């Protein structure tokens, strides 16, 4: 016998079919709610493992900061982990360049860190910083790192805070030169001096001084530098100083000269 509405006519086939669909939809909805509630409350989905990857180049203090940034309350649900907050906290560390956070179902969280790599030491007054290829001050320089990396030496003005870049254009240009020239210039760069008005002077590892002047026309100046070492790999045996401040009119001081000439010798 078909169900009947009380005090009404019997239900036809289409009405009965619609009623069945509505009942099924309600049951499916209730089942979904029950599954969601179980997912967010089940002890099986409590986070039990938080892992940091890529921290081998960090100092112990930086590792501690990164670990603190990933702290979770006990019994935090797998789906309630604040991924965005963790990402921002880790990216806020001066030593971190990039970070990605991955969930490992059902109870693991992994943070993959790409640490900033120092390529030079920025020396401003008494302060020494490790800086990355973009000029970002990563940390106060460690003695063992300062001993092996080229230095950029400048006045203490515009000293950067950790995680930021110096406001001195010449300083930033010097860092970029070290990064771009580390594999191209014979002997490499030992240090770059930046004077009070922004003139750059490269101190090559072979002992030659290369004056580049202000940080303009830098591609042309570096091209001249490459040509110079290409044609004279033993440059240090011939010259003590090369002036490329005006790249179209380079000048030099020969090693045999007892004093710099007034106008420089034409290359």
Coordinates of N, CA and C in Angstrom, one line a residue, residues 90-213:
X90 N 58.0 31.8 8.6 CA 59.3 31.4 8.1 C 59.9 32.3 7.1
X91 N 59.1 32.9 6.2 CA 59.6 33.8 5.2 C 60.0 35.1 5.8
X92 N 59.6 35.4 7.0 CA 60.0 36.6 7.8 C 61.4 36.5 8.4
X93 N 61.9 35.3 8.4 CA 63.3 35.1 8.9 C 64.3 35.6 7.8
X94 N 65.3 36.4 8.2 CA 66.2 36.9 7.2 C 67.0 35.9 6.4
X95 N 67.2 34.7 7.0 CA 68.0 33.6 6.4 C 67.2 32.8 5.4
X96 N 65.9 33.0 5.3 CA 65.0 32.2 4.5 C 64.7 32.9 3.2
X97 N 64.9 32.3 2.1 CA 64.6 32.9 0.8 C 63.2 32.4 0.3
X98 N 63.0 31.1 0.4 CA 61.7 30.6 0.0 C 61.3 29.5 0.9
X99 N 60.0 29.2 1.0 CA 59.5 28.1 1.8 C 58.2 27.6 1.2
X100 N 58.1 26.3 1.3 CA 56.8 25.6 0.9 C 56.5 24.6 2.0
X101 N 55.2 24.5 2.3 CA 54.7 23.6 3.4 C 53.8 22.6 2.8
X102 N 54.1 21.3 3.1 CA 53.4 20.2 2.5 C 52.7 19.4 3.7
X103 N 51.5 19.0 3.4 CA 50.8 18.1 4.4 C 51.1 16.6 3.9
X104 N 51.4 15.8 4.9 CA 51.6 14.3 4.7 C 50.5 13.6 5.4
X105 N 49.4 13.2 4.7 CA 48.3 12.5 5.4 C 48.8 11.2 6.0
X106 N 48.3 10.9 7.3 CA 47.2 11.6 8.0 C 47.7 12.5 9.1
X107 N 49.1 12.6 9.4 CA 49.5 13.3 10.6 C 50.8 14.0 10.5
X108 N 51.3 14.3 9.3 CA 52.6 14.9 9.1 C 52.5 16.2 8.4
X109 N 53.4 17.2 8.8 CA 53.6 18.5 8.2 C 55.1 18.6 7.9
X110 N 55.4 19.0 6.7 CA 56.8 19.2 6.3 C 57.0 20.6 5.7
X111 N 57.9 21.4 6.3 CA 58.3 22.7 5.8 C 59.6 22.6 5.0
X112 N 59.6 22.9 3.7 CA 60.8 22.8 2.9 C 61.4 24.3 2.8
X113 N 62.5 24.5 3.3 CA 63.1 25.8 3.3 C 64.3 25.9 2.3
X114 N 64.3 27.0 1.5 CA 65.4 27.3 0.7 C 66.1 28.5 1.4
X115 N 67.3 28.2 2.0 CA 68.0 29.3 2.7 C 68.8 30.2 1.8
X116 N 68.9 31.4 2.2 CA 69.7 32.4 1.5 C 71.2 32.0 1.6
X117 N 71.9 32.1 0.5 CA 73.3 31.7 0.4 C 74.2 32.9 0.3
X118 N 75.1 33.1 1.2 CA 76.0 34.3 1.2 C 77.0 34.2 0.1
X119 N 77.2 35.3 -0.7 CA 78.2 35.4 -1.7 C 79.2 36.5 -1.5
X120 N 79.0 37.3 -0.5 CA 79.9 38.4 -0.2 C 79.7 38.8 1.3
X121 N 80.7 39.5 1.8 CA 80.6 40.1 3.1 C 80.5 41.6 2.9
X122 N 79.5 42.2 3.5 CA 79.3 43.7 3.4 C 79.8 44.2 4.7
X123 N 80.9 45.1 4.6 CA 81.5 45.7 5.7 C 81.2 47.2 5.7
X124 N 80.4 47.6 6.7 CA 80.0 49.0 6.8 C 80.4 49.5 8.2
X125 N 81.5 50.2 8.3 CA 82.0 50.6 9.6 C 82.5 49.4 10.3
X126 N 82.1 49.2 11.5 CA 82.5 48.0 12.3 C 81.6 46.8 12.1
X127 N 80.6 47.0 11.3 CA 79.6 45.9 11.2 C 79.9 45.1 9.9
X128 N 79.8 43.8 10.0 CA 80.0 42.9 8.9 C 78.8 42.0 8.7
X129 N 78.3 41.9 7.5 CA 77.1 41.1 7.2 C 77.4 40.1 6.1
X130 N 76.8 39.0 6.2 CA 76.8 38.1 5.1 C 75.6 38.5 4.2
X131 N 75.8 38.7 2.9 CA 74.8 39.1 2.0 C 74.6 38.1 0.8
X132 N 73.4 38.0 0.3 CA 73.1 37.0 -0.8 C 73.2 37.8 -2.1
X133 N 73.1 37.1 -3.2 CA 73.3 37.7 -4.5 C 72.4 39.0 -4.8
X134 N 71.3 39.1 -4.1 CA 70.4 40.3 -4.3 C 70.8 41.4 -3.3
X135 N 71.8 41.2 -2.5 CA 72.2 42.2 -1.5 C 71.5 42.2 -0.2
X136 N 70.6 41.2 0.0 CA 69.9 41.1 1.3 C 70.9 40.7 2.4
X137 N 70.9 41.4 3.5 CA 71.7 41.1 4.7 C 71.1 39.9 5.4
X138 N 71.8 38.8 5.4 CA 71.3 37.5 5.9 C 71.5 37.5 7.4
X139 N 72.7 37.8 7.9 CA 73.1 37.6 9.3 C 74.4 38.4 9.5
X140 N 74.7 38.6 10.8 CA 76.0 39.1 11.1 C 77.1 38.1 10.7
X141 N 78.1 38.5 10.0 CA 79.1 37.6 9.4 C 79.8 36.7 10.4
X142 N 79.8 35.4 10.1 CA 80.6 34.5 10.9 C 82.1 34.5 10.5
X143 N 83.0 34.4 11.4 CA 84.4 34.6 11.1 C 84.9 33.7 10.0
X144 N 84.4 32.4 10.0 CA 84.9 31.5 9.0 C 84.4 31.8 7.6
X145 N 83.2 32.4 7.6 CA 82.6 32.8 6.3 C 83.3 34.1 5.8
X146 N 83.5 35.0 6.7 CA 84.1 36.3 6.3 C 85.5 36.0 5.8
X147 N 86.2 35.0 6.2 CA 87.5 34.7 5.8 C 87.6 34.2 4.4
X148 N 86.5 33.6 3.8 CA 86.6 33.0 2.5 C 85.8 33.8 1.4
X149 N 85.0 34.7 1.8 CA 84.2 35.4 0.8 C 84.8 36.8 0.5
X150 N 84.6 37.3 -0.7 CA 85.0 38.7 -1.0 C 84.2 39.7 -0.2
X151 N 84.9 40.9 0.1 CA 84.3 41.9 0.9 C 83.9 43.1 0.1
X152 N 82.7 43.7 0.4 CA 82.4 45.0 -0.1 C 82.5 46.0 1.1
X153 N 83.4 46.9 1.0 CA 83.7 47.8 2.1 C 83.2 49.2 1.8
X154 N 82.3 49.7 2.7 CA 81.7 51.0 2.5 C 81.6 51.7 3.8
X155 N 81.1 53.0 3.8 CA 80.9 53.8 5.0 C 79.7 53.2 5.7
X156 N 79.5 53.6 7.0 CA 78.4 53.0 7.8 C 77.1 53.6 7.5
X157 N 77.0 54.5 6.5 CA 75.7 55.1 6.2 C 74.8 54.1 5.5
X158 N 73.5 54.1 5.7 CA 72.6 53.2 5.1 C 72.9 51.8 5.4
X159 N 73.3 51.5 6.6 CA 73.5 50.1 7.1 C 72.2 49.4 7.0
X160 N 72.1 48.2 6.4 CA 70.8 47.6 6.3 C 70.5 46.8 7.5
X161 N 69.2 46.7 7.8 CA 68.7 45.8 8.8 C 68.7 44.4 8.2
X162 N 68.8 43.4 9.1 CA 68.8 42.0 8.6 C 67.5 41.7 7.8
X163 N 67.6 41.1 6.7 CA 66.5 40.8 5.9 C 66.2 41.9 4.9
X164 N 67.0 43.0 4.8 CA 66.7 44.1 3.9 C 68.0 44.3 3.1
X165 N 67.9 45.2 2.1 CA 69.0 45.6 1.2 C 69.5 47.0 1.6
X166 N 70.7 47.2 1.4 CA 71.3 48.6 1.7 C 70.7 49.6 0.7
X167 N 70.5 50.8 1.2 CA 70.0 51.9 0.4 C 71.0 52.5 -0.5
X168 N 72.2 52.0 -0.5 CA 73.4 52.6 -1.2 C 73.5 51.8 -2.6
X169 N 73.2 52.6 -3.7 CA 73.2 52.0 -5.0 C 74.6 51.4 -5.3
X170 N 75.6 52.1 -5.0 CA 77.0 51.6 -5.3 C 77.3 50.3 -4.6
X171 N 76.8 50.2 -3.3 CA 77.0 49.0 -2.5 C 76.3 47.8 -3.2
X172 N 75.0 48.0 -3.6 CA 74.3 47.0 -4.2 C 74.9 46.6 -5.6
X173 N 75.4 47.5 -6.3 CA 76.1 47.2 -7.6 C 77.3 46.4 -7.3
X174 N 78.0 46.7 -6.3 CA 79.3 45.9 -5.9 C 78.9 44.5 -5.7
X175 N 77.8 44.2 -4.9 CA 77.4 42.9 -4.6 C 77.1 42.1 -5.9
X176 N 76.3 42.8 -6.8 CA 76.0 42.2 -8.1 C 77.2 41.9 -9.0
X177 N 78.2 42.8 -8.9 CA 79.4 42.5 -9.6 C 80.1 41.2 -9.1
X178 N 80.2 41.1 -7.8 CA 80.8 39.9 -7.2 C 80.1 38.6 -7.7
X179 N 78.7 38.7 -7.7 CA 78.0 37.5 -8.1 C 78.2 37.2 -9.6
X180 N 78.2 38.2 -10.5 CA 78.2 38.0 -11.9 C 79.6 37.7 -12.4
X181 N 80.7 38.2 -11.6 CA 82.0 38.0 -12.1 C 82.8 36.9 -11.4
X182 N 82.2 36.2 -10.5 CA 82.9 35.2 -9.7 C 83.5 34.0 -10.6
X183 N 82.9 33.8 -11.8 CA 83.4 32.7 -12.6 C 84.0 33.2 -13.9
X184 N 84.0 34.6 -14.1 CA 84.5 35.1 -15.4 C 85.8 35.8 -15.4
X185 N 86.1 36.5 -14.3 CA 87.3 37.3 -14.2 C 88.5 36.5 -13.7
X186 N 89.6 36.5 -14.4 CA 90.8 35.7 -14.0 C 91.2 36.1 -12.6
X187 N 91.3 35.1 -11.7 CA 91.8 35.3 -10.4 C 90.7 35.7 -9.4
X188 N 89.6 36.3 -9.9 CA 88.5 36.7 -9.0 C 88.7 38.0 -8.3
X189 N 87.7 38.4 -7.6 CA 87.7 39.6 -6.8 C 87.9 39.3 -5.3
X190 N 88.9 40.0 -4.8 CA 89.1 39.9 -3.3 C 88.2 40.8 -2.5
X191 N 88.1 42.0 -3.0 CA 87.2 42.9 -2.3 C 86.9 44.1 -3.2
X192 N 85.8 44.8 -2.9 CA 85.4 46.0 -3.6 C 85.3 47.2 -2.6
X193 N 86.0 48.2 -2.8 CA 85.9 49.4 -2.0 C 84.9 50.4 -2.6
X194 N 84.1 50.9 -1.8 CA 83.1 51.9 -2.2 C 83.4 53.2 -1.4
X195 N 83.8 54.3 -2.1 CA 84.2 55.5 -1.4 C 82.9 56.3 -1.0
X196 N 83.2 57.5 -0.4 CA 82.1 58.2 0.2 C 81.1 58.8 -0.9
X197 N 81.6 58.9 -2.1 CA 80.7 59.4 -3.2 C 80.2 58.3 -4.1
X198 N 80.5 57.1 -3.8 CA 80.0 56.0 -4.6 C 80.9 55.4 -5.6
X199 N 82.1 55.8 -5.7 CA 83.1 55.2 -6.7 C 83.5 53.8 -6.3
X200 N 83.5 52.9 -7.2 CA 83.9 51.5 -6.9 C 85.3 51.2 -7.4
X201 N 86.0 50.5 -6.6 CA 87.4 50.0 -7.0 C 87.5 48.5 -6.6
X202 N 87.7 47.7 -7.7 CA 87.9 46.3 -7.5 C 89.3 46.0 -7.1
X203 N 89.5 45.2 -6.0 CA 90.8 44.7 -5.6 C 90.9 43.2 -6.1
X204 N 91.6 43.0 -7.2 CA 91.6 41.6 -7.7 C 92.5 40.7 -6.9
X205 N 92.3 39.5 -6.9 CA 93.1 38.5 -6.1 C 94.5 38.5 -6.7
X206 N 94.7 38.9 -7.9 CA 96.1 38.9 -8.4 C 96.9 40.2 -8.1
X207 N 96.2 41.1 -7.3 CA 96.9 42.3 -6.9 C 96.6 43.5 -7.7
X208 N 95.9 43.4 -8.8 CA 95.6 44.6 -9.7 C 94.4 45.3 -9.1
X209 N 94.4 46.6 -9.1 CA 93.3 47.5 -8.8 C 92.6 47.9 -10.0
X210 N 91.2 47.8 -10.0 CA 90.4 48.1 -11.2 C 89.4 49.2 -10.7
X211 N 89.6 50.4 -11.2 CA 88.8 51.5 -10.8 C 87.6 51.6 -11.8
X212 N 86.4 51.5 -11.3 CA 85.2 51.5 -12.1 C 84.4 52.8 -12.0
X213 N 84.7 53.6 -11.0 CA 84.0 54.9 -10.9 C 82.6 54.7 -10.4

